[in-house]
Amino acid sequence: MIYPKIPLAQSILEICKAKGLTDIVISPGSRNAPLTIGFANNPDFKCYSIADERCAAFFALGIAQQTKKPVAVVCTSGSALLNYYPAIAEAFYSQIPLVVISADRPSSKIDIGDGQTIRQENVYANHIIYTANLTEDASQENDLKIADAITLASTKKGPVHINAPFEEPLYETVSELEVSSVISQTTFEDAYFDEDLAPFISQWNTAKKKLVLVGVNDPNSIDEAVINHLAQDPSVVVMTETTSNLHHPNFINNIDTIITPFTDKDFKDFQPEILVTFGGMVVSKRIKAFLRKYRPKAHWHIDTLRAYDTFGALTKHFIAQPNDFLNRFLSETVVVSDYNEKAQQLKAIRKEKHDLYLSKIPFSDFTVFDKVIPSLPKNSQLQISNSSAIRYAQLVDIDPSIAVFCNRGTSGIDGSTSTAVGAALASAQETILITGDVSFFYDSNALWNNYIPKNFKIILLNNGGGGIFRILPGHQETPVFNTYFETSHCLTGEHLAKMYFFDYFSASNETALENGLKEFYESKKPSILEIFTPTLENDKILLQYFKELV
């Protein structure tokens, strides 16, 4: 076996191995050479080489998103680790385990004018679960920090940072380990949930209007019995989003379609007495605005780690897994109420208006989503980029067999493609990314990746710019808007597809889209289907949709 000669690097390798951290994403560099040599020469690790650090971190995030296990990203010193920051923030807010291992100069080389050197200690302070600032020599203190970092990434579901200073020479190797690392067995498990629920059950069993709102949620994480119980309770309305991965015919899965046309009286009638939330971030701005203005008397959030007071009404944080809590909490008491019945009536009316409107509008972003979402293969995985793409997806029903993911922790466009590639590789499912043009071009280095599986495909909506800014208040057709907000462009993905050996298909009308989808799904290679829609019509069509739902 080949090992780096530097003892600290040996310690990091041995503790990663002992803690079961096996997926290692490495970006080229010199200062991290001891780690690269050690990881790449050890068959216990599965190593990936991704040159662009920002893409590397999101790629690792995609793997961890699927495996639920920590994934390491390893980089050289200087600005390299700053490029990890967008993915670090996403991992922090989406509760995804990442282990950043950054090589550093020794402390004596910091701030003296040495090349490729910055102040790396605590660089992620505001968005990190734990930082292990190591000293240059191997030691028991270093070993404990390394072990705690990896354990915390897993148990507290988030990013950790191990900063390791190495002095030259960096490339020397040995055939035997020279360290005997201390492997900490410290655990940070969540406490058993044994809270007395009687007062809350009593409150629940007397309320006639109870709203359950589910944000980003893992597929198959809630028991069927719990889903059926909530769906059949006449006093409960369950609202989900595409990223909730929770399905029942009685659930409201198109939130904006339901509430956007509400009058003040409608909002007051729909105002819940109790709001129960679980899962991650919620996409719909309208449901947030509604619940902030028409606040429930009680808001309970269920999560093992955090409870954000999103609506300014949080009254209780139940520190538990949602499925465990709901199994224990839900009683057989039936509250006489027409809350759910009215919601179902409204849902039926909106569906009729929705279908009528879609039948008469021209080819646009909206019609593309109406065709693409139902076309997705059953039991596939859908990754969606942020901005317009995730919002359009909320308006169209999706098959329950499809698992849906989106980087909603920070809602950025910066790493959607890289994340999707990592997720496709880790899941081995057929994976389709639906992305807007600005997000796609922004993260185009995601395709500079030797590990893209054949099961990965991209549906690229190209409307010539950031279409979401046309939907937001303040849109005006001016040079300033077109240049600095919408980011107007005339780019296409065709030559990128050719450069990275993707099959390429395109469509600019409904007939071409139907034919393109067929060829796209039949392709045995990574593929891009680029769909061109009219820049100046998309926003008008979407805004008119909400007016015609009444």
PDB file of N, CA and C in Angstrom, residues 375 377 430 432 454 456-459 502-531:
ATOM      1  N   SER A 375     -44.739  13.185 -19.014  1.00  0.00           N
ATOM      2  CA  SER A 375     -43.962  12.282 -19.878  1.00  0.00           C
ATOM      3  C   SER A 375     -42.835  11.581 -19.145  1.00  0.00           C
ATOM      4  N   PRO A 377     -40.513   9.168 -17.158  1.00  0.00           N
ATOM      5  CA  PRO A 377     -40.645   7.727 -16.947  1.00  0.00           C
ATOM      6  C   PRO A 377     -41.001   7.397 -15.494  1.00  0.00           C
ATOM      7  N   GLU A 430     -32.822   6.242 -13.474  1.00  0.00           N
ATOM      8  CA  GLU A 430     -32.882   7.175 -14.581  1.00  0.00           C
ATOM      9  C   GLU A 430     -33.186   8.551 -14.005  1.00  0.00           C
ATOM     10  N   ILE A 432     -33.647  12.705 -14.632  1.00  0.00           N
ATOM     11  CA  ILE A 432     -33.895  13.804 -15.569  1.00  0.00           C
ATOM     12  C   ILE A 432     -33.776  15.114 -14.809  1.00  0.00           C
ATOM     13  N   LYS A 454     -24.980   7.036 -17.966  1.00  0.00           N
ATOM     14  CA  LYS A 454     -25.850   6.990 -19.143  1.00  0.00           C
ATOM     15  C   LYS A 454     -27.299   7.292 -18.780  1.00  0.00           C
ATOM     16  N   PHE A 456     -28.431   9.721 -17.167  1.00  0.00           N
ATOM     17  CA  PHE A 456     -28.616  11.145 -16.856  1.00  0.00           C
ATOM     18  C   PHE A 456     -29.028  11.912 -18.104  1.00  0.00           C
ATOM     19  N   LYS A 457     -30.121  12.679 -17.999  1.00  0.00           N
ATOM     20  CA  LYS A 457     -30.619  13.451 -19.126  1.00  0.00           C
ATOM     21  C   LYS A 457     -31.050  14.839 -18.653  1.00  0.00           C
ATOM     22  N   ILE A 458     -30.945  15.811 -19.548  1.00  0.00           N
ATOM     23  CA  ILE A 458     -31.267  17.206 -19.224  1.00  0.00           C
ATOM     24  C   ILE A 458     -32.348  17.721 -20.167  1.00  0.00           C
ATOM     25  N   ILE A 459     -33.417  18.256 -19.593  1.00  0.00           N
ATOM     26  CA  ILE A 459     -34.410  19.006 -20.360  1.00  0.00           C
ATOM     27  C   ILE A 459     -34.158  20.480 -20.080  1.00  0.00           C
ATOM     28  N   PHE A 502     -22.734  14.547 -25.354  1.00  0.00           N
ATOM     29  CA  PHE A 502     -24.146  14.299 -25.069  1.00  0.00           C
ATOM     30  C   PHE A 502     -24.902  14.190 -26.391  1.00  0.00           C
ATOM     31  N   ASP A 503     -25.907  13.332 -26.444  1.00  0.00           N
ATOM     32  CA  ASP A 503     -26.853  13.413 -27.548  1.00  0.00           C
ATOM     33  C   ASP A 503     -27.643  14.705 -27.395  1.00  0.00           C
ATOM     34  N   TYR A 504     -27.987  15.323 -28.528  1.00  0.00           N
ATOM     35  CA  TYR A 504     -28.676  16.617 -28.484  1.00  0.00           C
ATOM     36  C   TYR A 504     -29.931  16.578 -29.337  1.00  0.00           C
ATOM     37  N   PHE A 505     -31.024  17.062 -28.764  1.00  0.00           N
ATOM     38  CA  PHE A 505     -32.294  17.191 -29.474  1.00  0.00           C
ATOM     39  C   PHE A 505     -32.848  18.579 -29.175  1.00  0.00           C
ATOM     40  N   SER A 506     -33.709  19.081 -30.057  1.00  0.00           N
ATOM     41  CA  SER A 506     -34.286  20.404 -29.823  1.00  0.00           C
ATOM     42  C   SER A 506     -35.735  20.432 -30.276  1.00  0.00           C
ATOM     43  N   ALA A 507     -36.474  21.417 -29.755  1.00  0.00           N
ATOM     44  CA  ALA A 507     -37.881  21.583 -30.116  1.00  0.00           C
ATOM     45  C   ALA A 507     -38.267  23.032 -29.906  1.00  0.00           C
ATOM     46  N   SER A 508     -39.151  23.531 -30.771  1.00  0.00           N
ATOM     47  CA  SER A 508     -39.637  24.903 -30.612  1.00  0.00           C
ATOM     48  C   SER A 508     -41.136  25.007 -30.879  1.00  0.00           C
ATOM     49  N   ASN A 509     -41.809  23.839 -30.919  1.00  0.00           N
ATOM     50  CA  ASN A 509     -43.264  23.815 -31.018  1.00  0.00           C
ATOM     51  C   ASN A 509     -43.753  22.488 -30.445  1.00  0.00           C
ATOM     52  N   GLU A 510     -45.054  22.356 -30.336  1.00  0.00           N
ATOM     53  CA  GLU A 510     -45.614  21.198 -29.636  1.00  0.00           C
ATOM     54  C   GLU A 510     -45.332  19.882 -30.366  1.00  0.00           C
ATOM     55  N   THR A 511     -45.441  19.878 -31.672  1.00  0.00           N
ATOM     56  CA  THR A 511     -45.179  18.656 -32.434  1.00  0.00           C
ATOM     57  C   THR A 511     -43.725  18.233 -32.298  1.00  0.00           C
ATOM     58  N   ALA A 512     -42.824  19.193 -32.439  1.00  0.00           N
ATOM     59  CA  ALA A 512     -41.396  18.895 -32.298  1.00  0.00           C
ATOM     60  C   ALA A 512     -41.078  18.426 -30.880  1.00  0.00           C
ATOM     61  N   LEU A 513     -41.794  18.969 -29.891  1.00  0.00           N
ATOM     62  CA  LEU A 513     -41.571  18.547 -28.504  1.00  0.00           C
ATOM     63  C   LEU A 513     -41.970  17.086 -28.307  1.00  0.00           C
ATOM     64  N   GLU A 514     -43.111  16.706 -28.848  1.00  0.00           N
ATOM     65  CA  GLU A 514     -43.549  15.308 -28.719  1.00  0.00           C
ATOM     66  C   GLU A 514     -42.546  14.354 -29.361  1.00  0.00           C
ATOM     67  N   ASN A 515     -42.076  14.691 -30.542  1.00  0.00           N
ATOM     68  CA  ASN A 515     -41.083  13.856 -31.228  1.00  0.00           C
ATOM     69  C   ASN A 515     -39.747  13.873 -30.502  1.00  0.00           C
ATOM     70  N   GLY A 516     -39.373  15.066 -30.026  1.00  0.00           N
ATOM     71  CA  GLY A 516     -38.106  15.197 -29.314  1.00  0.00           C
ATOM     72  C   GLY A 516     -38.072  14.400 -28.024  1.00  0.00           C
ATOM     73  N   LEU A 517     -39.169  14.418 -27.284  1.00  0.00           N
ATOM     74  CA  LEU A 517     -39.236  13.651 -26.036  1.00  0.00           C
ATOM     75  C   LEU A 517     -39.067  12.164 -26.302  1.00  0.00           C
ATOM     76  N   LYS A 518     -39.676  11.678 -27.356  1.00  0.00           N
ATOM     77  CA  LYS A 518     -39.575  10.253 -27.678  1.00  0.00           C
ATOM     78  C   LYS A 518     -38.124   9.863 -27.949  1.00  0.00           C
ATOM     79  N   GLU A 519     -37.444  10.628 -28.811  1.00  0.00           N
ATOM     80  CA  GLU A 519     -36.044  10.334 -29.129  1.00  0.00           C
ATOM     81  C   GLU A 519     -35.156  10.512 -27.902  1.00  0.00           C
ATOM     82  N   PHE A 520     -35.449  11.529 -27.128  1.00  0.00           N
ATOM     83  CA  PHE A 520     -34.682  11.861 -25.929  1.00  0.00           C
ATOM     84  C   PHE A 520     -34.699  10.700 -24.937  1.00  0.00           C
ATOM     85  N   TYR A 521     -35.875  10.167 -24.644  1.00  0.00           N
ATOM     86  CA  TYR A 521     -35.979   9.068 -23.685  1.00  0.00           C
ATOM     87  C   TYR A 521     -35.394   7.770 -24.234  1.00  0.00           C
ATOM     88  N   GLU A 522     -35.408   7.611 -25.544  1.00  0.00           N
ATOM     89  CA  GLU A 522     -34.881   6.381 -26.146  1.00  0.00           C
ATOM     90  C   GLU A 522     -33.363   6.376 -26.238  1.00  0.00           C
ATOM     91  N   SER A 523     -32.746   7.541 -26.115  1.00  0.00           N
ATOM     92  CA  SER A 523     -31.293   7.634 -26.225  1.00  0.00           C
ATOM     93  C   SER A 523     -30.600   6.811 -25.138  1.00  0.00           C
ATOM     94  N   LYS A 524     -29.534   6.146 -25.521  1.00  0.00           N
ATOM     95  CA  LYS A 524     -28.769   5.314 -24.581  1.00  0.00           C
ATOM     96  C   LYS A 524     -27.554   6.048 -24.024  1.00  0.00           C
ATOM     97  N   LYS A 525     -27.475   7.347 -24.283  1.00  0.00           N
ATOM     98  CA  LYS A 525     -26.356   8.154 -23.808  1.00  0.00           C
ATOM     99  C   LYS A 525     -26.889   9.310 -22.962  1.00  0.00           C
ATOM    100  N   PRO A 526     -26.032   9.973 -22.201  1.00  0.00           N
ATOM    101  CA  PRO A 526     -26.442  11.244 -21.605  1.00  0.00           C
ATOM    102  C   PRO A 526     -26.950  12.169 -22.702  1.00  0.00           C
ATOM    103  N   SER A 527     -28.055  12.865 -22.438  1.00  0.00           N
ATOM    104  CA  SER A 527     -28.717  13.606 -23.508  1.00  0.00           C
ATOM    105  C   SER A 527     -29.217  14.959 -23.032  1.00  0.00           C
ATOM    106  N   ILE A 528     -29.334  15.875 -23.979  1.00  0.00           N
ATOM    107  CA  ILE A 528     -29.932  17.184 -23.727  1.00  0.00           C
ATOM    108  C   ILE A 528     -31.067  17.387 -24.721  1.00  0.00           C
ATOM    109  N   LEU A 529     -32.248  17.714 -24.211  1.00  0.00           N
ATOM    110  CA  LEU A 529     -33.362  18.159 -25.049  1.00  0.00           C
ATOM    111  C   LEU A 529     -33.561  19.637 -24.755  1.00  0.00           C
ATOM    112  N   GLU A 530     -33.238  20.490 -25.731  1.00  0.00           N
ATOM    113  CA  GLU A 530     -33.361  21.933 -25.550  1.00  0.00           C
ATOM    114  C   GLU A 530     -34.669  22.399 -26.179  1.00  0.00           C
ATOM    115  N   ILE A 531     -35.494  23.064 -25.364  1.00  0.00           N
ATOM    116  CA  ILE A 531     -36.806  23.506 -25.813  1.00  0.00           C
ATOM    117  C   ILE A 531     -36.824  25.036 -25.818  1.00  0.00           C
TER     118      ILE A 531
END
